[in-house]
Structure formats: structure tokens, C-alpha cells
Short mmCIF file of C-alpha atoms and ligand atoms in Angstrom, two decimals:
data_model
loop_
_atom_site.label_atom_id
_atom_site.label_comp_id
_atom_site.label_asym_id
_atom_site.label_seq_id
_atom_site.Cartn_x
_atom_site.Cartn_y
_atom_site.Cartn_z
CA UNK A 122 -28.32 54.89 62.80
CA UNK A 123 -27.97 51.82 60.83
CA UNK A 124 -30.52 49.64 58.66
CA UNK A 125 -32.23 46.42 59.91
CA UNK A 126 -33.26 43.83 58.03
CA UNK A 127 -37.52 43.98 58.15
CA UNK A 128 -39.67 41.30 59.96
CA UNK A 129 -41.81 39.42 57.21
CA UNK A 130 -45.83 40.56 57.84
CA UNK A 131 -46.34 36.84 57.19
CA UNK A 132 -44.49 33.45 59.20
CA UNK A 133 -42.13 31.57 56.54
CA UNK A 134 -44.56 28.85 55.85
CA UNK A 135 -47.87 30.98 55.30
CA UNK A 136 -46.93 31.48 51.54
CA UNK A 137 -47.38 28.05 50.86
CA UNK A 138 -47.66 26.30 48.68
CA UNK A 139 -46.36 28.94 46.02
CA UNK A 140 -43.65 29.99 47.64
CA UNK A 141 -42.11 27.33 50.27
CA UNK A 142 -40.85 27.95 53.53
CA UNK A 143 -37.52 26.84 52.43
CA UNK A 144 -37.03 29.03 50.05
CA UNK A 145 -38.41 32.29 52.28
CA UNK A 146 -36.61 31.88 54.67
CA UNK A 147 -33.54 31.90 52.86
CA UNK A 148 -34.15 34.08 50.82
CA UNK A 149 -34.83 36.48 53.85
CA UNK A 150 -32.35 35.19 56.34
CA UNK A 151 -29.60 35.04 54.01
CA UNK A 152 -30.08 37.04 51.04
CA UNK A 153 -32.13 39.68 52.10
CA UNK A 154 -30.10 40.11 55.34
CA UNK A 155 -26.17 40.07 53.28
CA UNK A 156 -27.60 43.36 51.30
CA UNK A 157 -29.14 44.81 54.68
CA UNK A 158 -25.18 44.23 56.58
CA UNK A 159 -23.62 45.73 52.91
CA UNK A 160 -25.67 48.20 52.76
CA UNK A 161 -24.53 50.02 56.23
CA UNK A 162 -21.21 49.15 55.39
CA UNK A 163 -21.80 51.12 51.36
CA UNK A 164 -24.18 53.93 53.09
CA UNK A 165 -21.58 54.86 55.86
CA UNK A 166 -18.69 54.65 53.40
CA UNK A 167 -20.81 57.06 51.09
CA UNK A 168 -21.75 59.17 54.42
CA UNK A 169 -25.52 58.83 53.75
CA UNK A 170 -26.30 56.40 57.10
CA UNK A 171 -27.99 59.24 58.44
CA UNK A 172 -30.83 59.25 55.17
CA UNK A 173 -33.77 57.34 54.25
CA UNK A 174 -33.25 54.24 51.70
CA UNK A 175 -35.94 56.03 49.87
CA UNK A 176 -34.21 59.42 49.77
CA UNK A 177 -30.77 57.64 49.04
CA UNK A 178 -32.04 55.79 46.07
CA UNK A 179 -34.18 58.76 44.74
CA UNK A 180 -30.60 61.38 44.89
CA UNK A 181 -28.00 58.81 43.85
CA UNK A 182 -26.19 61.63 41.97
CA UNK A 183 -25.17 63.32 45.46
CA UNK A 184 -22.99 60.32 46.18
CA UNK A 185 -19.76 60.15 44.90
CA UNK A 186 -19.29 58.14 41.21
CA UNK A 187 -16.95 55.59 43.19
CA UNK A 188 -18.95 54.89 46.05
CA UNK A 189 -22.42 54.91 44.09
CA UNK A 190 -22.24 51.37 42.68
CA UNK A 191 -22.25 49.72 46.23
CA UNK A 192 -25.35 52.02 47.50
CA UNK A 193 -26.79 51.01 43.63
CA UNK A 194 -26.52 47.34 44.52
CA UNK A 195 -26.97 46.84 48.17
CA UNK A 196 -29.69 49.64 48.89
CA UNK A 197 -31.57 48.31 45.95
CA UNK A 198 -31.39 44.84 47.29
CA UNK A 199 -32.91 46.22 50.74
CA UNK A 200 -35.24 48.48 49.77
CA UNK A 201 -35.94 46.04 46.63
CA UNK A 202 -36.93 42.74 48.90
CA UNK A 203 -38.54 44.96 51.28
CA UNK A 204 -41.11 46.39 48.80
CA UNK A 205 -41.63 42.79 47.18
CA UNK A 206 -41.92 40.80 50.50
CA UNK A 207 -44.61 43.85 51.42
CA UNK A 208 -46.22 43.21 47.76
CA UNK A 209 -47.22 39.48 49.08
CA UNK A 210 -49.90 38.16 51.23
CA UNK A 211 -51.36 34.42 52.15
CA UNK A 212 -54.46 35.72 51.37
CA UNK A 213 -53.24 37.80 48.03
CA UNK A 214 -54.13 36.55 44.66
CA UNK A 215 -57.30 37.13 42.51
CA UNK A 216 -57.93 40.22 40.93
CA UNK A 217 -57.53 43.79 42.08
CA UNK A 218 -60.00 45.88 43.46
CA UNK A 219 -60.91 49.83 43.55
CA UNK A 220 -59.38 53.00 41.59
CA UNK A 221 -56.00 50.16 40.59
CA UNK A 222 -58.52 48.06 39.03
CA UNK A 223 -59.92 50.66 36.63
CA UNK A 224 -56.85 52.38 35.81
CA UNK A 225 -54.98 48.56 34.61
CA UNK A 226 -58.13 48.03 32.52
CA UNK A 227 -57.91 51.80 30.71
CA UNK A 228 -54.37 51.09 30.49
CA UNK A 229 -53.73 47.60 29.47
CA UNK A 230 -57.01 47.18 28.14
CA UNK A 231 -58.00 44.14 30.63
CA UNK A 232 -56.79 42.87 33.62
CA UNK A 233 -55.57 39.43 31.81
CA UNK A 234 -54.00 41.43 29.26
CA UNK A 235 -51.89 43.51 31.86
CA UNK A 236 -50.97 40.28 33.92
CA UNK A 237 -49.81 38.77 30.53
CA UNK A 238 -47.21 41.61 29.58
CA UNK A 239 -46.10 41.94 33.39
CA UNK A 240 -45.53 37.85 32.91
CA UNK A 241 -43.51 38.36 29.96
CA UNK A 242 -41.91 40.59 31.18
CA UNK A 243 -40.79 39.40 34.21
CA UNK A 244 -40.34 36.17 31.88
CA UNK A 245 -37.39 37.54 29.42
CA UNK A 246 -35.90 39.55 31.60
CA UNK A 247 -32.41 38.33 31.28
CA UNK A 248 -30.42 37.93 33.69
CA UNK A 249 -31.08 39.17 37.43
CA UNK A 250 -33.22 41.66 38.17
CA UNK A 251 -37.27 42.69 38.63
CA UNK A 252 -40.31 43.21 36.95
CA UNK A 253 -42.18 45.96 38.08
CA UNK A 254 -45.83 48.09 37.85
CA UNK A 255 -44.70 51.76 38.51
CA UNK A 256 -46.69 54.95 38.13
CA UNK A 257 -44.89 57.19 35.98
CA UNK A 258 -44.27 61.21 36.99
CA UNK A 259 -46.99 61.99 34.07
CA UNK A 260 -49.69 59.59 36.28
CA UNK A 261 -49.31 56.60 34.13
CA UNK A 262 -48.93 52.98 34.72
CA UNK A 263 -46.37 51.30 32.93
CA UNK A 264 -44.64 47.65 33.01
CA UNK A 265 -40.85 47.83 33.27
CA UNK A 266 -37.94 46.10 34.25
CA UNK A 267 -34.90 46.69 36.01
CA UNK A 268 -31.35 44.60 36.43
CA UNK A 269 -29.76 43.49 39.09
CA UNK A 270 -30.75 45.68 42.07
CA UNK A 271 -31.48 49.21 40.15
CA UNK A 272 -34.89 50.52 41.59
CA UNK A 273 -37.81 52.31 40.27
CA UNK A 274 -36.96 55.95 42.50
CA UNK A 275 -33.78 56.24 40.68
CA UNK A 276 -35.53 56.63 37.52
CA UNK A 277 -38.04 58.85 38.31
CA UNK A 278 -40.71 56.58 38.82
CA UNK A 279 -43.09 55.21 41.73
CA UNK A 280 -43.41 51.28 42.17
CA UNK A 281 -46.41 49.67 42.72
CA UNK A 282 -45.83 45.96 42.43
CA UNK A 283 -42.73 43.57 41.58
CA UNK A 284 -41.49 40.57 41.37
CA UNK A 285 -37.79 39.08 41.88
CA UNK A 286 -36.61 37.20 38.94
CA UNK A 287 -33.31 35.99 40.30
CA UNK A 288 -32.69 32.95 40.37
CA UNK A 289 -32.21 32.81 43.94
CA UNK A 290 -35.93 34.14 44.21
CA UNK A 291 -37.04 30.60 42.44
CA UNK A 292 -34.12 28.22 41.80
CA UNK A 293 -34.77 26.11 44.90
CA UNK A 294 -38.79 25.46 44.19
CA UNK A 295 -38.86 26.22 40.87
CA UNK A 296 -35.58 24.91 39.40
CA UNK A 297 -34.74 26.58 35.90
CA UNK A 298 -38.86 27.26 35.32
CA UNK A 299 -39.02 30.44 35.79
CA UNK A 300 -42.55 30.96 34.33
CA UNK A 301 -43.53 28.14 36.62
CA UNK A 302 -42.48 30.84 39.39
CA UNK A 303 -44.32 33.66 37.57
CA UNK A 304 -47.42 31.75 37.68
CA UNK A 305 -47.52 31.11 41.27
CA UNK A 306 -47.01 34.52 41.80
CA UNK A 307 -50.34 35.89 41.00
CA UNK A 308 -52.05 33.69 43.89
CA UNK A 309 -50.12 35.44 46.49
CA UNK A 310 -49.78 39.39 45.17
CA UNK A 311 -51.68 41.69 47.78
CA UNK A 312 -54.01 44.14 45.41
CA UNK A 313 -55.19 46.03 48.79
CA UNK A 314 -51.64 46.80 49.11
CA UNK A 315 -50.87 47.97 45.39
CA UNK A 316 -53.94 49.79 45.42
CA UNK A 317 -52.86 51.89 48.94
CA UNK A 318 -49.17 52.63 47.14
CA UNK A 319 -51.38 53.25 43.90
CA UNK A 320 -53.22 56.49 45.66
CA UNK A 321 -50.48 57.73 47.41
CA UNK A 322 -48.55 57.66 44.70
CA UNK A 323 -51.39 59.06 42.11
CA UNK A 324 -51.55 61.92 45.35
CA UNK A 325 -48.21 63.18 45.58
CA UNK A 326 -46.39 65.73 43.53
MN1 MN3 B 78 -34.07 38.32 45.85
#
């Protein structure tokens, strides 16, 4: 069994204007597709090819210390990109609907308030790495971040929504702006799709 790098659920150019089908494709083709090959080269050398990305990345410690760093990085870039190009949609943006809705405004106390601390913190991140919404193992939303390819089911936690913050997710439409990137962002998240993860998630044990 090996990994293969997922179709989009959108063409290239159908996340334009905010995200340019330069930049998605490459991003996919080449990016996304290096940590899908390194990743079956990492997961056989560990001897986990025959496991789930989300069971590898959720029982790290059963892979040897020397081998873990490769399945860290490359099966965090896959599953990573994955869950982020699934986050998107052409006709994403606005604001969210249904049980996601209510819970952001209990816990951030309004939905501008919670897109402002995901944007800064997706903002001064430093370095490469993600901004995420997860659901914590108590039922509670929370904005983190991780670096470089570390992902939420290592730590314990469910993700909900990200964004890449490498530079390689922005540097070729959005230069050095980074915020400029952030922005954009919001017009293209899919809330129907954060709000499905956010039930399963709030439904499992
Ligand atoms: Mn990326």
C-alpha cells in the first residue's frame, strides 16, 4: 500500500482571485506531491505503510526515536495540505453557519473577534508552520499553532480549520505580505466543511 497525493475538490484556477492558479498548482504538484513520495519512503522505513496517516500521526511514540522525525515532517506535510486544501472552497467565505457558529461566539465572544486572534495568529507565527481551530479532548475550541509540519493528532487534539503560513503557501502572490495572504483567506474557507469535522469531532470519544 502506498500514499497518493489527493485530487483537489476544486480545478487550479477556481480559487481565484485569492489564491492564483499559479500558485495552487504548485503548491500541489510540487510541494504537496515531494511530502506525499517522502512520506512512503519515511512510513516504509518506519514499517507503518500498512497504517492510516491519521493513526500514524495520532501514535508517533510507536515509531522508533530515529525514524520519527521523517514520519513528523513528511506525514504532517500530507496529511497537513490535505486537510487545508479540503478546508477551501470557491464558494467558501462569509460567516459560519449551525452548532460551529454558536460555539466560536460562546468561545471567542464574536465571530470577528475569533477571526482576529486566528489572524494573529497565523500572522506571528514565526517561521513555517500552521494556524489552526482544533477541538480540544475536554470539547473546547481553541486557536493554536504548530511549526513546520507537526499536526494537531499528535497533540491530542482534533483540527477543524487551518491555514499554511509558509512561505511557499503565499510567497509567489503575496510576496513577503503575509497578512495580505491571511486576509484573502477568509473569502475562500468552507464553514459547511468545519462545521461537518466540528460534529464529528464534538461526537467521538
Ligand atoms: Mn504548504
Amino acid at each position: 500500500m502506498s500514499f497518493t497525493l489527493p485530487a483537489l475538490p476544486y480545478s487550479y484556477k477556481d480559487l481565484e482571485p485569492y489564491y492564483n492558479e499559479e500558485l495552487l498548482k504548485i503548491h500541489h504538484t510540487k510541494h504537496h506531491q515531494a511530502y506525499t513520495d517522502k512520506l512512503n519512503a519515511a512510513a516504509k522505513d518506519a514499517g507503518v505503510e500498512n497504517k492510516t496517516i491519521e493513526d500514524i500521526l495520532t501514535n508517533l511514540e510507536e515509531i522508533s526515536v530515529d525514524k520519527r522525525t521523517a514520519v513528523i515532517n513528511n506525514g504532517g506535510g500530507y496529511y497537513n495540505h490535505t486537510f487545508f486544501w479540503e478546508s477551501l472552497s470557491p464558494s467558501g467565505g462569509g460567516e459560519p453557519k449551525g452548532e460551529i457558529a454558536e460555539n466560536l461566539k460562546q468561545s471567542f465572544g464574536s465571530f470577528e473577534s475569533f477571526q482576529e486572534k486566528f489572524s494573529a495568529k497565523a500572522a506571528t507565527h514565526f517561521g513555517s508552520g500552521w494556524a489552526w481551530l482544533v477541538l480540544t479532548a475536554d470539547k473546547k475550541l481553541e486557536i493554536i499553532d504548530t511549526h513546520d509540519q507537526v499536526c494537531p493528532l499528535s497533540l491530542g487534539v482534533e483540527p477543524l480549520l487551518t491555514i499554511d503560513v509558509w512561505e511557499h503557501a503565499y510567497y509567489l502572490q503575496y510576496k513577503n505580505v503575509r497578512p495580505d495572504w491571511i486576509k484573502a483567506f477568509w473569502s475562500i474557507v468552507d464553514w459547511d466543511k468545519v462545521e461537518q469535522r466540528y460534529l464529528e469531532a464534538k461526537a467521538s470519544v
